[in-house]
XYZ file of C-alpha atoms in Angstrom:
509
model
C 10.753 -3.849 31.201
C 10.346 -6.187 28.440
C 8.856 -4.746 25.201
C 6.007 -6.784 23.670
C 6.687 -7.769 20.381
C 3.426 -6.730 17.971
C 2.140 -8.751 15.544
C 3.133 -7.089 12.095
C 1.796 -8.600 9.181
C 2.072 -7.714 5.519
C -0.658 -9.543 3.706
C -4.125 -10.770 3.498
C -3.618 -13.107 6.105
C -2.970 -11.575 9.591
C -1.371 -13.649 12.243
C -2.306 -12.485 15.650
C 0.035 -12.175 18.916
C -1.578 -15.775 20.016
C -1.532 -17.377 16.515
C 0.479 -20.455 16.827
C 2.355 -19.570 13.999
C 3.967 -16.629 15.933
C 6.857 -17.402 18.681
C 5.054 -16.830 21.997
C 6.038 -13.889 24.031
C 8.611 -14.826 26.898
C 7.113 -14.774 30.332
C 8.770 -11.919 32.564
C 11.245 -13.463 34.941
C 11.496 -12.712 38.634
C 13.060 -9.315 39.044
C 12.052 -7.984 35.587
C 9.115 -5.378 35.496
C 6.467 -7.088 33.502
C 4.977 -5.604 30.010
C 1.895 -3.481 30.023
C -1.203 -5.654 29.706
C -2.312 -5.585 25.893
C -5.151 -6.787 26.470
C -6.349 -3.993 29.068
C -4.581 -1.283 27.069
C -6.720 -2.510 23.760
C -9.761 -2.782 26.047
C -9.487 0.871 27.209
C -8.519 2.093 23.800
C -11.573 0.564 22.701
C -13.630 2.184 25.459
C -12.033 5.528 24.445
C -12.983 5.057 20.832
C -16.701 4.126 21.974
C -17.489 7.037 23.953
C -15.651 9.333 21.100
C -17.978 7.437 18.447
C -20.830 8.063 21.198
C -20.224 11.908 21.464
C -19.773 12.046 17.867
C -22.961 10.613 17.127
C -24.801 13.044 19.600
C -22.834 16.182 18.005
C -23.807 15.234 14.859
C -27.514 15.373 15.354
C -27.137 18.811 16.793
C -24.488 19.923 14.118
C -25.381 22.954 12.080
C -26.694 22.079 8.296
C -25.277 24.894 6.243
C -27.943 24.192 3.246
C -30.854 24.148 5.504
C -32.442 22.284 8.672
C -33.424 19.249 6.246
C -30.238 18.380 5.246
C -27.815 16.272 7.746
C -24.224 16.539 7.095
C -23.315 12.736 6.828
C -21.289 10.169 4.961
C -21.584 7.005 3.622
C -19.340 4.337 2.477
C -19.906 1.943 -0.684
C -17.453 -0.963 -1.766
C -16.988 -3.704 -4.193
C -15.962 -7.240 -3.013
C -16.175 -9.602 -6.206
C -15.005 -12.862 -4.359
C -14.162 -15.447 -6.920
C -12.018 -16.081 -10.056
C -10.098 -12.994 -11.374
C -11.812 -11.309 -14.536
C -14.494 -13.920 -13.851
C -16.535 -12.921 -10.541
C -17.424 -9.344 -10.582
C -19.599 -7.070 -8.282
C -21.328 -3.760 -9.513
C -22.591 -2.680 -5.920
C -19.896 0.502 -5.604
C -20.829 1.156 -9.499
C -24.418 0.979 -8.739
C -24.236 3.268 -6.221
C -22.737 5.787 -8.186
C -25.772 5.293 -10.638
C -27.950 6.066 -7.893
C -26.170 9.272 -6.915
C -26.504 10.499 -10.856
C -30.126 9.309 -11.182
C -31.309 11.406 -8.581
C -30.287 14.552 -10.299
C -33.222 14.194 -12.366
C -35.316 11.381 -10.755
C -37.260 11.017 -7.132
C -36.466 7.652 -5.971
C -39.310 7.751 -3.526
C -41.930 8.228 -6.425
C -39.803 7.060 -9.588
C -41.054 10.244 -11.449
C -38.851 13.101 -13.047
C -37.545 15.837 -10.426
C -38.889 19.204 -11.274
C -37.436 21.063 -14.541
C -36.271 23.947 -12.283
C -34.201 21.581 -10.314
C -33.337 19.909 -12.965
C -32.157 22.656 -14.826
C -30.168 24.217 -11.962
C -28.200 20.524 -11.710
C -24.791 19.769 -12.451
C -22.655 16.617 -12.398
C -19.006 16.702 -12.403
C -16.929 13.261 -12.932
C -13.368 12.606 -13.091
C -12.008 9.215 -14.021
C -9.216 7.325 -15.493
C -10.127 3.874 -17.004
C -13.395 2.608 -18.172
C -12.575 -0.055 -20.565
C -15.464 -2.785 -20.459
C -17.557 -0.678 -18.689
C -20.915 -1.537 -18.356
C -22.161 0.926 -15.648
C -22.384 4.814 -15.048
C -22.089 5.818 -18.363
C -25.412 5.199 -19.223
C -26.663 7.284 -16.411
C -24.450 10.101 -17.153
C -26.008 10.103 -20.786
C -29.347 9.595 -19.490
C -28.953 12.833 -17.144
C -27.538 14.909 -19.777
C -30.855 13.780 -22.052
C -33.103 14.869 -19.211
C -31.309 18.276 -19.027
C -28.611 18.053 -16.088
C -25.219 19.696 -16.935
C -22.870 16.770 -17.007
C -18.943 17.060 -17.053
C -16.721 14.634 -17.646
C -12.691 14.396 -17.457
C -11.180 11.105 -18.701
C -7.626 9.902 -18.740
C -5.649 10.674 -22.131
C -3.219 7.825 -21.034
C -5.884 5.478 -21.006
C -8.775 6.024 -23.796
C -10.719 3.075 -25.134
C -13.670 2.185 -27.500
C -16.235 2.670 -24.269
C -14.672 6.080 -23.147
C -14.685 7.217 -26.815
C -18.235 5.830 -27.659
C -19.183 7.810 -24.281
C -17.486 11.263 -25.513
C -19.481 11.078 -28.848
C -22.764 10.626 -27.088
C -22.199 13.276 -24.584
C -20.856 15.976 -27.095
C -23.798 15.421 -29.282
C -26.410 16.303 -26.354
C -26.918 20.230 -25.429
C -26.029 19.208 -21.941
C -23.231 16.743 -22.374
C -19.508 18.221 -21.758
C -16.477 15.600 -22.079
C -12.976 16.721 -21.714
C -9.541 15.012 -22.250
C -6.361 16.752 -20.656
C -2.899 16.964 -22.134
C 0.024 19.639 -21.522
C 2.687 18.520 -24.040
C 4.148 15.673 -22.450
C 2.179 15.732 -20.012
C -1.280 13.638 -19.921
C -2.756 15.255 -16.637
C -4.595 18.440 -15.858
C -2.937 20.052 -13.230
C 0.713 19.043 -13.667
C 2.771 20.012 -16.464
C 5.368 17.081 -15.350
C 6.405 14.860 -18.074
C 4.666 11.238 -17.579
C 1.936 12.825 -15.422
C -1.736 11.347 -16.025
C -5.066 12.178 -14.643
C -5.905 9.529 -12.505
C -8.435 11.371 -9.632
C -11.770 9.285 -8.946
C -14.218 12.123 -8.392
C -18.192 12.187 -8.668
C -19.949 15.281 -7.551
C -23.840 15.785 -7.821
C -25.278 19.266 -6.864
C -28.705 18.066 -5.899
C -29.593 14.272 -5.313
C -30.669 11.627 -2.862
C -28.569 9.927 -0.333
C -28.994 6.027 -0.077
C -32.143 6.605 2.094
C -33.668 8.224 -0.311
C -33.502 11.767 1.324
C -32.994 14.926 -0.400
C -29.167 15.813 -0.408
C -27.151 18.575 -1.591
C -23.596 18.618 -2.322
C -22.897 15.039 -2.406
C -19.160 14.237 -3.207
C -17.578 10.878 -3.836
C -14.178 10.130 -4.144
C -12.750 6.339 -4.299
C -10.120 4.034 -5.919
C -12.921 2.689 -8.430
C -12.922 3.292 -12.099
C -15.984 2.555 -14.656
C -15.729 -0.841 -15.566
C -13.162 -3.780 -16.112
C -10.426 -4.849 -13.771
C -10.410 -1.906 -11.847
C -14.141 -1.242 -11.675
C -15.939 -4.756 -11.259
C -13.382 -7.291 -10.910
C -11.087 -6.024 -8.359
C -11.938 -4.724 -4.201
C -12.701 -0.921 -4.065
C -13.795 1.633 -2.049
C -15.193 5.220 -1.648
C -17.106 7.053 0.613
C -19.710 9.901 -0.498
C -20.081 13.334 1.989
C -23.601 15.046 1.972
C -24.766 18.167 2.418
C -21.559 19.780 3.402
C -21.577 22.879 1.575
C -17.716 24.195 2.134
C -16.414 20.568 1.083
C -18.615 20.768 -2.188
C -17.793 24.306 -3.061
C -13.986 23.546 -2.636
C -14.141 20.120 -4.518
C -16.339 22.097 -7.335
C -13.586 24.874 -7.847
C -10.953 21.779 -7.760
C -12.665 20.269 -10.786
C -13.349 23.240 -12.701
C -9.424 23.779 -11.985
C -8.872 20.505 -13.629
C -11.125 21.336 -16.394
C -9.160 24.471 -17.147
C -6.260 22.610 -16.977
C -4.965 24.979 -14.391
C -1.178 25.215 -14.712
C 0.521 24.355 -11.558
C 4.010 25.498 -12.365
C 7.513 25.934 -10.899
C 6.359 29.303 -9.325
C 4.304 26.582 -6.755
C 6.985 24.051 -7.006
C 4.549 21.993 -8.879
C 2.435 21.679 -5.834
C -1.103 21.685 -6.039
C -2.103 22.632 -2.564
C 0.795 25.428 -2.501
C -1.404 26.853 -5.176
C -4.550 26.540 -3.338
C -3.200 28.421 -0.425
C -1.733 30.887 -2.532
C -5.315 31.572 -3.718
C -7.415 30.199 -0.734
C -10.039 32.995 -1.096
C -10.999 30.942 -4.399
C -11.600 27.874 -2.381
C -14.449 27.964 0.405
C -16.944 30.942 0.857
C -17.424 34.180 2.859
C -20.511 32.901 4.613
C -19.070 29.558 5.929
C -18.941 30.656 9.639
C -22.190 32.174 9.667
C -23.923 28.843 8.149
C -22.464 26.849 11.071
C -19.098 26.400 10.421
C -16.673 26.554 13.302
C -15.372 30.516 13.706
C -12.261 29.177 14.869
C -11.695 27.586 11.285
C -11.040 29.822 7.920
C -14.130 29.752 5.579
C -11.399 29.342 2.976
C -8.548 26.426 2.118
C -5.620 28.403 3.921
C -3.715 25.284 4.225
C -3.854 24.278 0.697
C -6.256 21.124 1.349
C -9.678 20.961 1.657
C -11.115 20.269 4.989
C -14.666 20.320 7.364
C -15.016 19.674 11.026
C -18.934 19.093 10.216
C -18.092 15.828 8.179
C -14.638 15.199 9.646
C -13.163 14.847 6.197
C -10.027 16.127 4.541
C -9.215 15.938 0.626
C -5.645 16.286 -0.320
C -5.467 16.900 -4.040
C -1.960 16.227 -6.090
C 0.796 16.912 -7.317
C 2.278 17.617 -4.331
C 6.252 18.295 -4.062
C 6.707 16.190 -1.089
C 9.918 14.552 0.248
C 10.376 12.150 3.112
C 11.155 15.360 5.186
C 9.052 18.097 4.441
C 5.906 16.897 5.950
C 4.014 17.279 2.541
C 3.315 13.742 2.172
C -0.285 12.738 3.234
C 0.781 9.091 4.235
C 4.148 10.151 6.141
C 2.171 13.127 7.460
C -0.259 10.584 9.046
C 2.050 8.187 10.186
C 4.564 10.738 11.770
C 1.370 11.652 14.030
C 1.394 8.530 15.897
C 2.815 7.882 19.220
C 2.998 4.294 19.163
C 2.141 1.692 21.804
C 0.387 -1.802 22.056
C -2.780 -0.268 21.222
C -1.537 1.052 17.935
C -2.989 -0.610 14.986
C -2.011 0.333 11.044
C -3.607 -1.405 8.186
C -2.419 -1.232 4.273
C -4.394 -2.232 1.728
C -2.715 -0.552 -1.550
C -2.786 -1.904 -5.104
C 0.886 -0.779 -5.178
C 3.961 0.242 -2.929
C 6.699 0.780 -4.848
C 10.110 1.717 -4.063
C 10.020 5.753 -4.457
C 8.019 5.705 -1.270
C 10.760 3.490 0.712
C 10.301 6.259 3.619
C 6.883 4.762 4.432
C 8.217 1.587 4.712
C 11.012 2.810 7.275
C 8.378 4.745 9.226
C 6.501 1.429 9.561
C 9.260 -0.367 10.590
C 10.008 2.524 13.116
C 6.448 2.308 14.458
C 6.704 -1.281 14.769
C 9.734 -1.351 17.230
C 7.576 1.108 19.049
C 4.837 -1.371 19.649
C 2.310 -0.749 16.569
C 0.831 -3.694 14.774
C 1.332 -3.087 10.914
C -0.817 -5.200 8.607
C -1.033 -4.838 4.722
C -2.501 -6.425 1.509
C -1.037 -5.895 -2.034
C -2.251 -6.902 -5.410
C -1.137 -10.271 -7.247
C -0.194 -9.439 -10.881
C -1.205 -12.038 -13.312
C 0.008 -10.355 -16.158
C 3.973 -10.762 -17.380
C 3.697 -7.352 -18.948
C 2.285 -5.571 -15.690
C 4.926 -7.365 -13.438
C 8.165 -5.959 -15.713
C 6.474 -2.707 -15.544
C 6.129 -2.656 -11.424
C 7.732 -4.792 -9.438
C 9.128 -7.816 -11.232
C 7.349 -10.230 -8.915
C 4.124 -11.186 -8.369
C 3.370 -9.166 -5.139
C 3.259 -5.371 -5.929
C 5.241 -4.849 -2.662
C 8.306 -4.213 -4.484
C 11.300 -6.129 -3.251
C 13.337 -2.924 -2.161
C 10.272 -2.276 0.356
C 10.266 -5.920 1.171
C 13.852 -5.717 2.224
C 13.114 -2.716 4.709
C 10.418 -4.671 6.073
C 12.689 -7.409 6.758
C 14.518 -5.142 8.956
C 11.647 -5.023 11.584
C 12.561 -6.572 14.793
C 9.384 -8.812 14.357
C 9.510 -10.847 10.981
C 6.931 -9.008 8.366
C 4.925 -11.983 6.443
C 3.546 -10.782 3.032
C 0.745 -11.996 1.277
C -1.530 -10.773 -1.760
C -5.137 -10.741 -2.956
C -6.802 -8.680 -5.403
C -7.404 -5.070 -3.832
C -7.483 -2.105 -6.145
C -7.906 -0.032 -2.959
C -5.513 2.763 -2.240
C -6.314 2.637 1.760
C -4.851 2.819 4.993
C -6.587 2.535 8.409
C -4.678 3.767 11.645
C -6.287 3.527 14.999
C -3.761 5.348 17.197
C -2.931 8.096 19.676
C -2.521 10.909 17.277
C -0.852 14.130 17.794
C -1.948 17.284 16.290
C -2.048 17.406 12.354
C 1.159 19.968 11.539
C 0.106 20.370 8.089
C -3.755 20.713 8.243
C -3.535 22.651 11.680
C -7.347 23.392 11.718
C -8.405 19.840 12.333
C -10.334 18.570 15.288
C -11.050 15.122 16.838
C -14.542 13.813 15.648
C -15.894 15.363 19.298
C -14.953 18.669 17.932
C -11.811 19.166 20.140
C -8.282 20.012 19.632
C -5.727 17.062 19.422
C -3.987 17.030 22.637
C 0.008 17.330 22.212
C 0.742 13.978 24.091
C -1.955 12.343 21.640
C -5.440 11.523 21.101
C -6.652 8.011 20.621
C -8.627 8.200 16.995
C -9.581 5.973 14.274
C -8.514 7.048 10.541
C -9.163 6.261 7.200
C -7.017 7.367 4.764
C -8.182 6.480 1.110
C -8.594 8.168 -2.585
C -7.032 7.339 -5.666
C -3.253 7.548 -4.991
C -1.353 4.381 -4.501
C 2.017 4.290 -2.481
C 3.999 5.371 -5.571
C 5.977 8.291 -6.238
C 4.346 9.267 -9.724
C 1.161 8.980 -7.873
C 2.539 11.690 -4.918
C 4.532 14.187 -6.954
C 3.730 13.815 -10.415
C 0.184 12.927 -11.189
C -3.456 14.669 -10.675
C -4.738 12.439 -7.632
C -6.993 12.825 -4.652
C -5.880 11.370 -1.177
C -8.954 11.655 1.370
C -8.796 11.390 5.244
C -11.881 10.718 7.507
C -12.288 10.432 11.155
C -15.968 9.487 11.139
C -16.256 6.279 13.703
C -19.068 4.856 11.698
C -16.849 5.077 8.280
C -14.071 3.713 10.013
C -15.765 0.380 11.467
C -17.183 -0.185 7.340
C -13.727 -0.041 6.223
C -12.576 -2.409 8.947
C -15.281 -4.710 7.468
C -13.963 -4.307 4.105
C -10.667 -5.099 5.401
C -11.698 -8.179 6.402
C -13.257 -9.433 3.665
C -10.276 -9.122 1.428
C -8.712 -10.972 4.092
C -11.436 -13.974 3.776
C -11.243 -13.672 -0.300
C -10.734 -17.014 -1.925
C -7.447 -15.159 -3.776
C -5.311 -14.545 -0.557
C -2.557 -15.744 -0.383
C 0.813 -15.961 1.555
C 4.043 -14.869 0.092
C 7.512 -15.863 1.088
C 10.726 -13.626 0.642
């Protein structure tokens, strides 16, 4: 039986199995069993995904609403896609959306009038961000919200202060309802991790009471993504994020996560410097007792007993770091997802990671293993313009470091590489997935258990953590996952936009 060679691409320029640049698949000779028809398999996989999406949408319409009937649990994606010369072409779309969420805390977008004083007085905004050089967005809305009477809490990175962040800190701290915190623990510049060299890198915005993009009232809005508040990593590069609305369990858990950062909770050696272990040990502090009475499954704990924050209503999971992960202990969220894949001709893996460094070489090894099982793997990385950055990272323009490329070179299929300008930290997977051995409560989008033989599912994994060692085991980060079919489609369109961007180039190695 001939094994069909999958198109394996690392870069912004995809090469399909029918491309003239790829060696054609040999025709099966007489007496040899023909390879499975990939077109048929893919059509069947698409049909399964479409049926799953339709069932998921039907379930969503009738799903419980923990905040009450008007508040549908839903998620919305947002992106920035500047397409032009680096540091000249900008896109404020994503940052404008964050401003919209903040503005909704004090103003009704349907009327343009202030919200009731009681609503404003009870409202809260939580935001953490690592950089805001040259920031022209978001900070001004935080100030307006605090001026109106909304309690605003902002955490910023000690390692990346700027004149813009200092000005925002001064302004917020001058207001009764403005609060600004910079974490530092000796040689650690993180909020949770005490390890030397750690930084606060989580990018999170939470608004207790606001509106969604359709101007409908929303509670418990939680956004997480890759964007900072300005400059190279906010408006001049490709970025992504999504907002979950009206999922009370997620908001309660993420609110406690933010409070842990604000309090500089010490994730010590007792917990192996692993925040999810700390969460699991104090699970009843992350969730709320009445969750099952308010529509969450009675088969799922109302608390974060596995150490991550998960909700079957929004199909979302949040993995906060630091995590004491190794290639073999199952606690690396990326390897955990890849390890669930049952490889075949319908399996597709797309990476768009700002950095892919040698300490995550096990991820590269797993990708090669999956290509040999039939998966198509593609990736997009960043082109470094500055010599100082190249010295600090991969010693070359592309931020897929040479040891990673050396592993990818061992694949049975040649792995072309390319770069563009993504600041994203994203992996898209569509494949048969076995049950999640870490998040044992996870269900499919239609509310069923994953089959032991694999259930075809489309997953977005995103957040603030790049494919580096420090972003996993040292610093404060947040990795997010969703099996929401609509969000997957939006992320796939974002991936295609990066492919089409003017800065996409091949990389020979």
